[in-house]
PDB file of C-alpha atoms in Angstrom:
ATOM      1  CA  MET A 112       5.102  22.448  -0.825  1.00 78.00           C
ATOM      2  CA  ILE A 113       7.325  20.265   1.362  1.00 83.00           C
ATOM      3  CA  GLU A 114       5.761  21.656   4.552  1.00 93.00           C
ATOM      4  CA  MET A 115       2.212  21.073   3.291  1.00 96.00           C
ATOM      5  CA  VAL A 116       2.991  17.469   2.336  1.00 97.00           C
ATOM      6  CA  ALA A 117       4.650  16.865   5.721  1.00 97.00           C
ATOM      7  CA  LYS A 118       1.616  18.251   7.581  1.00 97.00           C
ATOM      8  CA  CYS A 119      -0.691  16.056   5.524  1.00 98.00           C
ATOM      9  CA  ARG A 120       1.333  12.936   6.260  1.00 97.00           C
ATOM     10  CA  LEU A 121       1.205  13.618   9.987  1.00 97.00           C
ATOM     11  CA  LEU A 122      -2.577  13.930   9.860  1.00 96.00           C
ATOM     12  CA  VAL A 123      -3.131  10.721   7.891  1.00 97.00           C
ATOM     13  CA  GLU A 124      -0.630   8.603   9.819  1.00 96.00           C
ATOM     14  CA  ASP A 125      -3.069   7.755  12.622  1.00 93.00           C
ATOM     15  CA  ILE A 126      -5.855   7.037  10.124  1.00 95.00           C
ATOM     16  CA  TYR A 127      -3.907   4.463   8.138  1.00 96.00           C
ATOM     17  CA  ASN A 128      -2.480   2.864  11.263  1.00 94.00           C
ATOM     18  CA  ARG A 129      -6.072   1.855  12.089  1.00 94.00           C
ATOM     19  CA  TYR A 130      -6.426  -0.049   8.800  1.00 96.00           C
ATOM     20  CA  ASP A 131      -5.330  -3.633   8.251  1.00 96.00           C
ATOM     21  CA  ALA A 132      -1.933  -4.353   6.703  1.00 96.00           C
ATOM     22  CA  SER A 133      -3.259  -4.260   3.138  1.00 97.00           C
ATOM     23  CA  HIS A 134      -4.021  -0.521   3.295  1.00 97.00           C
ATOM     24  CA  ASP A 135      -1.820   0.763   6.107  1.00 97.00           C
ATOM     25  CA  LEU A 136       0.730   3.585   6.124  1.00 97.00           C
ATOM     26  CA  ASP A 137       3.341   1.303   4.550  1.00 98.00           C
ATOM     27  CA  HIS A 138       1.023   0.961   1.547  1.00 98.00           C
ATOM     28  CA  ILE A 139       0.830   4.750   1.268  1.00 98.00           C
ATOM     29  CA  ASP A 140       4.626   5.050   1.450  1.00 98.00           C
ATOM     30  CA  ARG A 141       5.082   2.420  -1.274  1.00 98.00           C
ATOM     31  CA  VAL A 142       2.577   4.154  -3.526  1.00 98.00           C
ATOM     32  CA  MET A 143       4.459   7.407  -2.948  1.00 98.00           C
ATOM     33  CA  LYS A 144       7.716   5.750  -4.057  1.00 98.00           C
ATOM     34  CA  ASN A 145       5.992   4.442  -7.167  1.00 98.00           C
ATOM     35  CA  ALA A 146       4.606   7.898  -7.907  1.00 98.00           C
ATOM     36  CA  GLU A 147       8.037   9.499  -7.507  1.00 98.00           C
ATOM     37  CA  LYS A 148       9.477   6.997 -10.010  1.00 98.00           C
ATOM     38  CA  ILE A 149       6.769   7.804 -12.529  1.00 98.00           C
ATOM     39  CA  LEU A 150       7.159  11.553 -11.953  1.00 97.00           C
ATOM     40  CA  LEU A 151      10.738  11.254 -13.184  1.00 97.00           C
ATOM     41  CA  THR A 152       9.473  10.159 -16.594  1.00 95.00           C
ATOM     42  CA  GLU A 153       6.393  12.388 -16.964  1.00 94.00           C
ATOM     43  CA  THR A 154       6.565  16.106 -17.696  1.00 91.00           C
ATOM     44  CA  GLY A 155       4.046  18.769 -16.763  1.00 94.00           C
ATOM     45  CA  ALA A 156       2.634  17.075 -13.671  1.00 97.00           C
ATOM     46  CA  ASP A 157       1.887  19.101 -10.530  1.00 97.00           C
ATOM     47  CA  LYS A 158       3.984  17.304  -7.914  1.00 97.00           C
ATOM     48  CA  LEU A 159       2.071  18.781  -4.976  1.00 98.00           C
ATOM     49  CA  VAL A 160      -1.236  17.473  -6.332  1.00 98.00           C
ATOM     50  CA  VAL A 161       0.289  14.034  -6.924  1.00 98.00           C
ATOM     51  CA  ARG A 162       1.822  13.783  -3.464  1.00 98.00           C
ATOM     52  CA  LEU A 163      -1.272  14.987  -1.618  1.00 98.00           C
ATOM     53  CA  ALA A 164      -3.497  12.669  -3.659  1.00 98.00           C
ATOM     54  CA  VAL A 165      -1.256   9.713  -2.802  1.00 98.00           C
ATOM     55  CA  LEU A 166      -1.374  10.536   0.905  1.00 98.00           C
ATOM     56  CA  LEU A 167      -5.140  10.951   0.917  1.00 98.00           C
ATOM     57  CA  HIS A 168      -6.421   8.469  -1.654  1.00 97.00           C
ATOM     58  CA  ASP A 169      -7.569   5.819   0.856  1.00 96.00           C
ATOM     59  CA  VAL A 170      -8.888   8.124   3.581  1.00 96.00           C
ATOM     60  CA  GLU A 171     -12.498   7.758   2.374  1.00 94.00           C
ATOM     61  CA  ASP A 172     -12.188   4.146   1.174  1.00 93.00           C
ATOM     62  CA  ALA A 173     -15.605   2.523   1.631  1.00 89.00           C
ATOM     63  CA  LYS A 174     -13.943  -0.616   3.010  1.00 89.00           C
ATOM     64  CA  TYR A 175     -12.895   1.348   6.099  1.00 91.00           C
ATOM     65  CA  GLU A 176     -15.694   3.914   6.415  1.00 84.00           C
ATOM     66  CA  SER A 177     -16.425   2.984  10.038  1.00 81.00           C
ATOM     67  CA  VAL A 178     -12.816   3.328  11.197  1.00 85.00           C
ATOM     68  CA  HIS A 179     -12.659   7.143  11.474  1.00 90.00           C
ATOM     69  CA  ASP A 180     -14.626  10.305  10.704  1.00 88.00           C
ATOM     70  CA  PHE A 181     -12.044  12.306   8.746  1.00 93.00           C
ATOM     71  CA  THR A 182     -12.688  13.569   5.200  1.00 95.00           C
ATOM     72  CA  ILE A 183     -10.237  14.344   2.423  1.00 97.00           C
ATOM     73  CA  ARG A 184     -11.637  17.846   2.023  1.00 97.00           C
ATOM     74  CA  GLY A 185     -11.383  18.479   5.753  1.00 97.00           C
ATOM     75  CA  ILE A 186      -7.742  17.429   5.894  1.00 97.00           C
ATOM     76  CA  LEU A 187      -6.849  19.557   2.871  1.00 98.00           C
ATOM     77  CA  LYS A 188      -8.488  22.593   4.465  1.00 97.00           C
ATOM     78  CA  LYS A 189      -6.632  21.941   7.711  1.00 97.00           C
ATOM     79  CA  ILE A 190      -3.244  22.075   5.983  1.00 97.00           C
ATOM     80  CA  GLY A 191      -4.113  25.365   4.256  1.00 97.00           C
ATOM     81  CA  SER A 192      -5.008  24.211   0.745  1.00 97.00           C
ATOM     82  CA  SER A 193      -6.677  26.624  -1.644  1.00 97.00           C
ATOM     83  CA  THR A 194     -10.092  25.805  -3.098  1.00 97.00           C
ATOM     84  CA  GLU A 195      -8.457  25.141  -6.467  1.00 98.00           C
ATOM     85  CA  LEU A 196      -5.919  22.731  -4.963  1.00 98.00           C
ATOM     86  CA  ILE A 197      -8.635  20.876  -3.047  1.00 98.00           C
ATOM     87  CA  GLU A 198     -10.697  20.345  -6.195  1.00 97.00           C
ATOM     88  CA  MET A 199      -7.645  19.170  -8.150  1.00 97.00           C
ATOM     89  CA  VAL A 200      -6.696  16.613  -5.497  1.00 97.00           C
ATOM     90  CA  LEU A 201     -10.272  15.370  -5.170  1.00 96.00           C
ATOM     91  CA  SER A 202     -10.526  14.965  -8.938  1.00 95.00           C
ATOM     92  CA  VAL A 203      -7.376  12.838  -9.003  1.00 96.00           C
ATOM     93  CA  ILE A 204      -8.537  10.638  -6.117  1.00 95.00           C
ATOM     94  CA  GLU A 205     -11.932  10.028  -7.742  1.00 93.00           C
ATOM     95  CA  SER A 206     -10.211   8.318 -10.672  1.00 89.00           C
ATOM     96  CA  VAL A 207      -7.979   6.001  -8.608  1.00 91.00           C
ATOM     97  CA  SER A 208     -10.381   3.277  -7.437  1.00 80.00           C
ATOM     98  CA  PHE A 209     -10.873   0.144  -9.579  1.00 75.00           C
ATOM     99  CA  ASN A 210     -14.541  -0.297  -8.551  1.00 62.00           C
ATOM    100  CA  GLY A 211     -14.988  -3.646 -10.223  1.00 52.00           C
ATOM    101  CA  GLY A 212     -13.799  -2.305 -13.563  1.00 54.00           C
ATOM    102  CA  HIS A 213     -15.923   0.842 -13.310  1.00 55.00           C
ATOM    103  CA  ALA A 214     -13.135   3.323 -12.624  1.00 69.00           C
ATOM    104  CA  LYS A 215     -13.728   6.922 -13.644  1.00 77.00           C
ATOM    105  CA  ASP A 216     -11.909   8.201 -16.702  1.00 84.00           C
ATOM    106  CA  ILE A 217      -8.481   9.752 -16.229  1.00 89.00           C
ATOM    107  CA  THR A 218      -8.686  13.498 -16.865  1.00 88.00           C
ATOM    108  CA  SER A 219      -5.151  14.615 -15.942  1.00 95.00           C
ATOM    109  CA  ILE A 220      -1.550  13.468 -15.945  1.00 97.00           C
ATOM    110  CA  GLU A 221      -1.667  13.659 -12.141  1.00 97.00           C
ATOM    111  CA  GLY A 222      -4.572  11.216 -12.126  1.00 96.00           C
ATOM    112  CA  ALA A 223      -2.690   8.840 -14.406  1.00 97.00           C
ATOM    113  CA  ILE A 224       0.393   8.920 -12.179  1.00 97.00           C
ATOM    114  CA  VAL A 225      -1.460   8.320  -8.916  1.00 97.00           C
ATOM    115  CA  ARG A 226      -3.648   5.563 -10.340  1.00 97.00           C
ATOM    116  CA  ASP A 227      -0.681   3.737 -11.885  1.00 97.00           C
ATOM    117  CA  ALA A 228       1.317   4.138  -8.665  1.00 98.00           C
ATOM    118  CA  ASP A 229      -1.521   2.691  -6.581  1.00 97.00           C
ATOM    119  CA  ARG A 230      -2.164  -0.173  -8.977  1.00 97.00           C
ATOM    120  CA  LEU A 231       1.514  -1.103  -9.026  1.00 98.00           C
ATOM    121  CA  ASP A 232       1.206  -1.766  -5.301  1.00 98.00           C
ATOM    122  CA  ALA A 233      -1.699  -4.122  -6.014  1.00 97.00           C
ATOM    123  CA  ILE A 234       0.357  -6.468  -8.174  1.00 98.00           C
ATOM    124  CA  GLY A 235       3.604  -8.443  -7.968  1.00 98.00           C
ATOM    125  CA  ALA A 236       4.976  -9.842  -4.716  1.00 98.00           C
ATOM    126  CA  ILE A 237       3.557  -7.033  -2.610  1.00 98.00           C
ATOM    127  CA  GLY A 238       0.204  -7.371  -4.356  1.00 98.00           C
ATOM    128  CA  ILE A 239       0.113 -11.048  -3.436  1.00 98.00           C
ATOM    129  CA  ALA A 240       0.956 -10.248   0.196  1.00 98.00           C
ATOM    130  CA  ARG A 241      -1.680  -7.503   0.377  1.00 98.00           C
ATOM    131  CA  THR A 242      -4.382  -9.708  -1.136  1.00 97.00           C
ATOM    132  CA  PHE A 243      -3.926 -12.409   1.468  1.00 98.00           C
ATOM    133  CA  ALA A 244      -3.544  -9.843   4.258  1.00 97.00           C
ATOM    134  CA  PHE A 245      -6.890  -8.288   3.326  1.00 96.00           C
ATOM    135  CA  GLY A 246      -8.528 -11.666   2.859  1.00 96.00           C
ATOM    136  CA  GLY A 247      -7.266 -12.829   6.236  1.00 96.00           C
ATOM    137  CA  ALA A 248      -8.519  -9.671   7.942  1.00 95.00           C
ATOM    138  CA  ARG A 249     -11.970 -10.313   6.443  1.00 93.00           C
ATOM    139  CA  GLY A 250     -11.988 -14.051   7.127  1.00 95.00           C
ATOM    140  CA  ARG A 251     -11.973 -15.054   3.465  1.00 95.00           C
ATOM    141  CA  LYS A 252     -10.888 -18.419   2.102  1.00 95.00           C
ATOM    142  CA  LEU A 253      -7.434 -18.621   0.539  1.00 97.00           C
ATOM    143  CA  TYR A 254      -8.824 -20.195  -2.634  1.00 95.00           C
ATOM    144  CA  ASP A 255     -11.930 -21.789  -4.060  1.00 93.00           C
ATOM    145  CA  PHE A 256     -11.360 -23.249  -7.516  1.00 86.00           C
ATOM    146  CA  GLU A 257     -15.076 -23.950  -7.850  1.00 85.00           C
ATOM    147  CA  GLU A 258     -15.761 -20.239  -7.582  1.00 87.00           C
ATOM    148  CA  GLY A 259     -15.928 -18.498 -10.922  1.00 77.00           C
ATOM    149  CA  ALA A 260     -14.393 -15.070 -11.412  1.00 78.00           C
ATOM    150  CA  ARG A 261     -16.919 -12.375 -12.285  1.00 72.00           C
ATOM    151  CA  MET A 262     -15.961 -10.580 -15.479  1.00 71.00           C
ATOM    152  CA  THR A 263     -19.005  -8.301 -15.517  1.00 64.00           C
ATOM    153  CA  MET A 264     -20.312  -6.776 -12.310  1.00 62.00           C
ATOM    154  CA  SER A 265     -21.455  -3.489 -10.861  1.00 60.00           C
ATOM    155  CA  ALA A 266     -19.290  -1.552  -8.421  1.00 63.00           C
ATOM    156  CA  SER A 267     -21.599  -2.538  -5.553  1.00 63.00           C
ATOM    157  CA  GLU A 268     -21.505  -6.213  -6.570  1.00 61.00           C
ATOM    158  CA  TYR A 269     -17.709  -6.068  -6.681  1.00 56.00           C
ATOM    159  CA  ARG A 270     -17.551  -4.773  -3.114  1.00 59.00           C
ATOM    160  CA  SER A 271     -20.330  -6.842  -1.588  1.00 60.00           C
ATOM    161  CA  LYS A 272     -19.420 -10.445  -2.504  1.00 68.00           C
ATOM    162  CA  GLU A 273     -16.910 -12.099  -0.171  1.00 80.00           C
ATOM    163  CA  THR A 274     -14.894 -14.025  -2.765  1.00 90.00           C
ATOM    164  CA  ALA A 275     -11.831 -16.152  -1.987  1.00 95.00           C
ATOM    165  CA  SER A 276      -8.491 -14.355  -2.170  1.00 96.00           C
ATOM    166  CA  VAL A 277      -7.285 -16.220  -5.277  1.00 96.00           C
ATOM    167  CA  THR A 278     -10.505 -15.326  -7.080  1.00 95.00           C
ATOM    168  CA  HIS A 279      -9.597 -11.659  -6.543  1.00 93.00           C
ATOM    169  CA  PHE A 280      -6.527 -12.149  -8.735  1.00 96.00           C
ATOM    170  CA  HIS A 281      -8.749 -13.051 -11.683  1.00 94.00           C
ATOM    171  CA  GLU A 282     -11.324 -10.354 -11.004  1.00 92.00           C
ATOM    172  CA  LYS A 283      -8.827  -7.512 -10.626  1.00 93.00           C
ATOM    173  CA  LEU A 284      -5.098  -8.021 -10.198  1.00 96.00           C
ATOM    174  CA  LEU A 285      -4.369  -9.881 -13.435  1.00 97.00           C
ATOM    175  CA  LEU A 286      -6.250  -7.172 -15.344  1.00 95.00           C
ATOM    176  CA  LEU A 287      -4.210  -4.226 -14.074  1.00 97.00           C
ATOM    177  CA  LYS A 288      -1.135  -4.607 -16.308  1.00 97.00           C
ATOM    178  CA  ASP A 289      -3.166  -3.765 -19.393  1.00 97.00           C
ATOM    179  CA  LEU A 290      -4.894  -0.855 -17.656  1.00 95.00           C
ATOM    180  CA  MET A 291      -1.718   1.113 -16.887  1.00 96.00           C
ATOM    181  CA  VAL A 292      -1.607   4.563 -18.446  1.00 96.00           C
ATOM    182  CA  THR A 293       1.920   5.942 -18.090  1.00 97.00           C
ATOM    183  CA  LYS A 294       4.926   4.546 -19.926  1.00 97.00           C
ATOM    184  CA  GLU A 295       6.818   3.876 -16.681  1.00 98.00           C
ATOM    185  CA  GLY A 296       3.746   2.336 -15.089  1.00 98.00           C
ATOM    186  CA  LYS A 297       3.433  -0.094 -17.982  1.00 98.00           C
ATOM    187  CA  ARG A 298       7.121  -0.985 -17.785  1.00 97.00           C
ATOM    188  CA  LEU A 299       7.062  -1.632 -14.046  1.00 97.00           C
ATOM    189  CA  ALA A 300       3.796  -3.577 -14.231  1.00 98.00           C
ATOM    190  CA  LYS A 301       5.037  -6.254 -16.643  1.00 98.00           C
ATOM    191  CA  GLU A 302       7.545  -7.904 -14.283  1.00 97.00           C
ATOM    192  CA  ARG A 303       5.077  -7.771 -11.387  1.00 98.00           C
ATOM    193  CA  HIS A 304       2.327  -9.288 -13.516  1.00 98.00           C
ATOM    194  CA  ASP A 305       4.566 -12.134 -14.678  1.00 98.00           C
ATOM    195  CA  PHE A 306       5.483 -12.898 -11.064  1.00 98.00           C
ATOM    196  CA  MET A 307       1.807 -13.207 -10.115  1.00 98.00           C
ATOM    197  CA  VAL A 308       1.144 -15.570 -12.999  1.00 98.00           C
ATOM    198  CA  ALA A 309       4.064 -17.765 -11.891  1.00 98.00           C
ATOM    199  CA  PHE A 310       2.868 -17.670  -8.284  1.00 98.00           C
ATOM    200  CA  LEU A 311      -0.663 -18.763  -9.170  1.00 97.00           C
ATOM    201  CA  GLN A 312       0.666 -21.644 -11.250  1.00 97.00           C
ATOM    202  CA  GLN A 313       2.915 -22.762  -8.402  1.00 97.00           C
ATOM    203  CA  LEU A 314       0.031 -22.503  -5.951  1.00 96.00           C
ATOM    204  CA  LYS A 315      -2.148 -24.630  -8.180  1.00 94.00           C
ATOM    205  CA  ASN A 316       0.646 -27.199  -8.590  1.00 96.00           C
ATOM    206  CA  GLU A 317       1.060 -27.509  -4.811  1.00 96.00           C
ATOM    207  CA  ILE A 318      -2.677 -27.822  -4.202  1.00 94.00           C
ATOM    208  CA  GLU A 319      -3.171 -30.427  -6.892  1.00 90.00           C
TER     209      GLU A 319
END
């Protein structure tokens, strides 16, 4: 298991180093740390599936589809994964993305762990940093208080509109605390959520 995970990390390292700072290899490593924390509190999870899903979950992210031509399935085959393992990892990854509130249902404990681990890295201090890093890479405004947050939207609408970075907090990040599935994910999310709320209030105070 250790060798397979190590091979996978080597293959994805170059891919993520082509992404901007919001979804780079450091993001993957932080999500892995989150997943390892949650694994300590959840029984019955397949650790290999969790670790491979973490390493691969952003490889086919639509935001970076023009950056490389690798596929998750192709990488899993290259490291010697069985057909069963490939399908398990793909199933977990399919349930990770937020998609404007249209995420697929969790069907396994592995899916719950990986999704919570990824969403933890989208909130708190690091979530704030990543939001502005992504917004900066895409040329988005820092804030636009005249811009209303969209509470109902399709997955394509969520991805297509270039909203200001602060608007993204209201459309996604502030919602994630209540969408956590695992007990440890919920516990870790509360402090991070509260920090974001305090940050947004301070930002508003400084602007006004």
